[in-house]
Amino acid sequence: MQHGISQYRINSSLFHILTYLVTPLEGSYFDNGETGYECYTPNVLNLGISPSILIKNVAQRFKDNGGTILEQSPLKGIVISDSLGAALDLGEDVEPITTRLVLDCMGNASPISRQQRYGRKPDGVCAVVGSCAGGYDKESNLLGDIIYTNSEIQDKGDNGQLQYFWEAFPVGIGRNGNEPGTSDVKTTYMFTYMDAEEGRPSLETLMNDYWEQLPIYQPSITDVEKDLDVKRVLFAYFPTYTDSPLKPQWSRLLAVGDASGIQSPLSFGGFGALTRHLGRISNAISEALENDLLHRSDLSQINAYTPNLSAAWMFQKAMSVRMRQNVDPKFVNRLLATNFDVMDDMGMSTMMPFLQDVVKIDGLVGSLARSFVADPSFMPQIVAHVGIPTLVEWLGHVSMIATYNVLHVAATPILKPFVDKMDNPKEKFLWRRRFDAWKFGSGNDYIFDEQE
């Protein structure tokens, strides 16, 4: 768990892009005719990764340190003995693999997580469609969008109401000497948040809307069939669950990453959602293996309750529309514009953690208070939109963020020296996981760099 990949090899797989947020406007939401708000965030989502290069380097590093990679080896099932270990069934003609601990890294479609949830309907869904294509104007292909809206909430009839959001990122800038303005290749996404009720639109419907509305979002093209050289197309549902991260139901088996639901309900998940937890999870797994603490009660402490992740559900609820819900078509645009205006005014120390899926108590409370002052008449609409039960539950998570923040700041420094001297490895392991939960659950793992 201690073997990593060199900074040089990481850098070789990266290239730089710049990003900005929301709509190209000046002034607040009401200053520009209730249209939107723009702010510039140069250090968020400003790196593109070449998956082939990164995976190749990581795989080689893993092999160099004694690891074995089996490709084209479908997993048929897993047999677990609490006392002896686990065996992976790779088929009738293949010798089973035995191990002390199985890590489920199979993403949100993991059959193991699906079995544990036993057919439970997701509490929310982020649906994404998009493409990587050439043919865009090179001179304007300089910046990216993180959250861009160019329409109000759209009524899809029997499929309910949806607010479409857009993202765009220039491709190829910063690698092999490519300067901004030299690439006509761009990745664009259209995404939306919804519940998992029957009758919601298919990905095919969303993809049709994407192609139809792409020239409106990217005016340098007029006909997607004639103007674009499509290289890749993406379409996916990202299901999210409120009982996340998922605690293990079986011993010697731990869900990691999207399989555990550790990603924010606002994000697309994937490796990026896991990166801030890599050190915490790898250290915890190493300690569990070293001390044979592989019972589900021990492993569940690694995927402990994190109140800031649970609190993020409020934002997902606020940016989606329930089936048959009556809502002002401008609701989401007004909500986003007001909050980003406030966070932009509070500075990057508030904006950066939020955009990187880290909810902190100071930024959260400060932005909410200022939003109320900036647009007090909007608060009743927000409460009516999300509902009283959701609001009450969310306030409970917010209070726990504050509690975890106090525990991390005040209790951890006092208790840690005593914990480090404990002779009982199980008690030491459990206390260290509590420290991790307090730190990550309050967002104190995020360190803001004033120089960025």
mmCIF file with all atom_site columns, N, CA, C and O in Angstrom, residues 371-387:
data_model
loop_
_atom_site.group_PDB
_atom_site.id
_atom_site.type_symbol
_atom_site.label_atom_id
_atom_site.label_alt_id
_atom_site.label_comp_id
_atom_site.label_asym_id
_atom_site.label_entity_id
_atom_site.label_seq_id
_atom_site.pdbx_PDB_ins_code
_atom_site.Cartn_x
_atom_site.Cartn_y
_atom_site.Cartn_z
_atom_site.occupancy
_atom_site.B_iso_or_equiv
_atom_site.pdbx_formal_charge
_atom_site.auth_seq_id
_atom_site.auth_comp_id
_atom_site.auth_asym_id
_atom_site.auth_atom_id
_atom_site.pdbx_PDB_model_num
ATOM 1  N N  . SER A 1 371 ? -26.441 34.186 1.385  1.00 0.00 ? 371 SER A N  1
ATOM 2  C CA . SER A 1 371 ? -27.467 33.964 0.366  1.00 0.00 ? 371 SER A CA 1
ATOM 3  C C  . SER A 1 371 ? -28.829 34.438 0.856  1.00 0.00 ? 371 SER A C  1
ATOM 4  O O  . SER A 1 371 ? -29.625 34.997 0.091  1.00 0.00 ? 371 SER A O  1
ATOM 5  N N  . PHE A 1 372 ? -29.101 34.220 2.137  1.00 0.00 ? 372 PHE A N  1
ATOM 6  C CA . PHE A 1 372 ? -30.367 34.674 2.713  1.00 0.00 ? 372 PHE A CA 1
ATOM 7  C C  . PHE A 1 372 ? -30.457 36.193 2.679  1.00 0.00 ? 372 PHE A C  1
ATOM 8  O O  . PHE A 1 372 ? -31.513 36.768 2.352  1.00 0.00 ? 372 PHE A O  1
ATOM 9  N N  . VAL A 1 373 ? -29.351 36.852 2.983  1.00 0.00 ? 373 VAL A N  1
ATOM 10 C CA . VAL A 1 373 ? -29.338 38.317 2.959  1.00 0.00 ? 373 VAL A CA 1
ATOM 11 C C  . VAL A 1 373 ? -29.467 38.826 1.523  1.00 0.00 ? 373 VAL A C  1
ATOM 12 O O  . VAL A 1 373 ? -30.180 39.807 1.255  1.00 0.00 ? 373 VAL A O  1
ATOM 13 N N  . ALA A 1 374 ? -28.785 38.142 0.583  1.00 0.00 ? 374 ALA A N  1
ATOM 14 C CA . ALA A 1 374 ? -28.793 38.592 -0.811 1.00 0.00 ? 374 ALA A CA 1
ATOM 15 C C  . ALA A 1 374 ? -30.145 38.414 -1.473 1.00 0.00 ? 374 ALA A C  1
ATOM 16 O O  . ALA A 1 374 ? -30.553 39.240 -2.307 1.00 0.00 ? 374 ALA A O  1
ATOM 17 N N  . ASP A 1 375 ? -30.876 37.341 -1.122 1.00 0.00 ? 375 ASP A N  1
ATOM 18 C CA . ASP A 1 375 ? -32.152 37.053 -1.782 1.00 0.00 ? 375 ASP A CA 1
ATOM 19 C C  . ASP A 1 375 ? -33.112 36.419 -0.773 1.00 0.00 ? 375 ASP A C  1
ATOM 20 O O  . ASP A 1 375 ? -33.465 35.246 -0.876 1.00 0.00 ? 375 ASP A O  1
ATOM 21 N N  . PRO A 1 376 ? -33.576 37.199 0.221  1.00 0.00 ? 376 PRO A N  1
ATOM 22 C CA . PRO A 1 376 ? -34.395 36.620 1.291  1.00 0.00 ? 376 PRO A CA 1
ATOM 23 C C  . PRO A 1 376 ? -35.728 36.061 0.808  1.00 0.00 ? 376 PRO A C  1
ATOM 24 O O  . PRO A 1 376 ? -36.231 35.086 1.375  1.00 0.00 ? 376 PRO A O  1
ATOM 25 N N  . SER A 1 377 ? -36.292 36.628 -0.227 1.00 0.00 ? 377 SER A N  1
ATOM 26 C CA . SER A 1 377 ? -37.591 36.149 -0.710 1.00 0.00 ? 377 SER A CA 1
ATOM 27 C C  . SER A 1 377 ? -37.487 34.782 -1.377 1.00 0.00 ? 377 SER A C  1
ATOM 28 O O  . SER A 1 377 ? -38.514 34.131 -1.614 1.00 0.00 ? 377 SER A O  1
ATOM 29 N N  . PHE A 1 378 ? -36.276 34.339 -1.666 1.00 0.00 ? 378 PHE A N  1
ATOM 30 C CA . PHE A 1 378 ? -36.087 33.066 -2.351 1.00 0.00 ? 378 PHE A CA 1
ATOM 31 C C  . PHE A 1 378 ? -36.058 31.894 -1.384 1.00 0.00 ? 378 PHE A C  1
ATOM 32 O O  . PHE A 1 378 ? -36.293 30.747 -1.766 1.00 0.00 ? 378 PHE A O  1
ATOM 33 N N  . MET A 1 379 ? -35.778 32.172 -0.111 1.00 0.00 ? 379 MET A N  1
ATOM 34 C CA . MET A 1 379 ? -35.632 31.095 0.859  1.00 0.00 ? 379 MET A CA 1
ATOM 35 C C  . MET A 1 379 ? -36.894 30.245 1.007  1.00 0.00 ? 379 MET A C  1
ATOM 36 O O  . MET A 1 379 ? -36.805 29.005 1.055  1.00 0.00 ? 379 MET A O  1
ATOM 37 N N  . PRO A 1 380 ? -38.099 30.837 1.094  1.00 0.00 ? 380 PRO A N  1
ATOM 38 C CA . PRO A 1 380 ? -39.299 29.997 1.184  1.00 0.00 ? 380 PRO A CA 1
ATOM 39 C C  . PRO A 1 380 ? -39.467 29.072 -0.017 1.00 0.00 ? 380 PRO A C  1
ATOM 40 O O  . PRO A 1 380 ? -39.955 27.938 0.138  1.00 0.00 ? 380 PRO A O  1
ATOM 41 N N  . GLN A 1 381 ? -39.078 29.533 -1.195 1.00 0.00 ? 381 GLN A N  1
ATOM 42 C CA . GLN A 1 381 ? -39.171 28.683 -2.381 1.00 0.00 ? 381 GLN A CA 1
ATOM 43 C C  . GLN A 1 381 ? -38.238 27.480 -2.275 1.00 0.00 ? 381 GLN A C  1
ATOM 44 O O  . GLN A 1 381 ? -38.583 26.371 -2.684 1.00 0.00 ? 381 GLN A O  1
ATOM 45 N N  . ILE A 1 382 ? -37.039 27.701 -1.731 1.00 0.00 ? 382 ILE A N  1
ATOM 46 C CA . ILE A 1 382 ? -36.084 26.602 -1.574 1.00 0.00 ? 382 ILE A CA 1
ATOM 47 C C  . ILE A 1 382 ? -36.631 25.554 -0.601 1.00 0.00 ? 382 ILE A C  1
ATOM 48 O O  . ILE A 1 382 ? -36.564 24.347 -0.863 1.00 0.00 ? 382 ILE A O  1
ATOM 49 N N  . VAL A 1 383 ? -37.170 26.022 0.515  1.00 0.00 ? 383 VAL A N  1
ATOM 50 C CA . VAL A 1 383 ? -37.728 25.106 1.509  1.00 0.00 ? 383 VAL A CA 1
ATOM 51 C C  . VAL A 1 383 ? -38.868 24.300 0.910  1.00 0.00 ? 383 VAL A C  1
ATOM 52 O O  . VAL A 1 383 ? -38.967 23.079 1.092  1.00 0.00 ? 383 VAL A O  1
ATOM 53 N N  . ALA A 1 384 ? -39.753 24.975 0.162  1.00 0.00 ? 384 ALA A N  1
ATOM 54 C CA . ALA A 1 384 ? -40.877 24.276 -0.465 1.00 0.00 ? 384 ALA A CA 1
ATOM 55 C C  . ALA A 1 384 ? -40.391 23.290 -1.520 1.00 0.00 ? 384 ALA A C  1
ATOM 56 O O  . ALA A 1 384 ? -40.983 22.225 -1.701 1.00 0.00 ? 384 ALA A O  1
ATOM 57 N N  . HIS A 1 385 ? -39.301 23.627 -2.196 1.00 0.00 ? 385 HIS A N  1
ATOM 58 C CA . HIS A 1 385 ? -38.797 22.776 -3.277 1.00 0.00 ? 385 HIS A CA 1
ATOM 59 C C  . HIS A 1 385 ? -38.214 21.477 -2.746 1.00 0.00 ? 385 HIS A C  1
ATOM 60 O O  . HIS A 1 385 ? -38.499 20.394 -3.265 1.00 0.00 ? 385 HIS A O  1
ATOM 61 N N  . VAL A 1 386 ? -37.389 21.559 -1.710 1.00 0.00 ? 386 VAL A N  1
ATOM 62 C CA . VAL A 1 386 ? -36.727 20.355 -1.199 1.00 0.00 ? 386 VAL A CA 1
ATOM 63 C C  . VAL A 1 386 ? -37.610 19.600 -0.215 1.00 0.00 ? 386 VAL A C  1
ATOM 64 O O  . VAL A 1 386 ? -37.451 18.387 -0.043 1.00 0.00 ? 386 VAL A O  1
ATOM 65 N N  . GLY A 1 387 ? -38.532 20.307 0.444  1.00 0.00 ? 387 GLY A N  1
ATOM 66 C CA . GLY A 1 387 ? -39.434 19.661 1.396  1.00 0.00 ? 387 GLY A CA 1
ATOM 67 C C  . GLY A 1 387 ? -38.917 19.730 2.829  1.00 0.00 ? 387 GLY A C  1
ATOM 68 O O  . GLY A 1 387 ? -37.702 19.706 3.068  1.00 0.00 ? 387 GLY A O  1
#
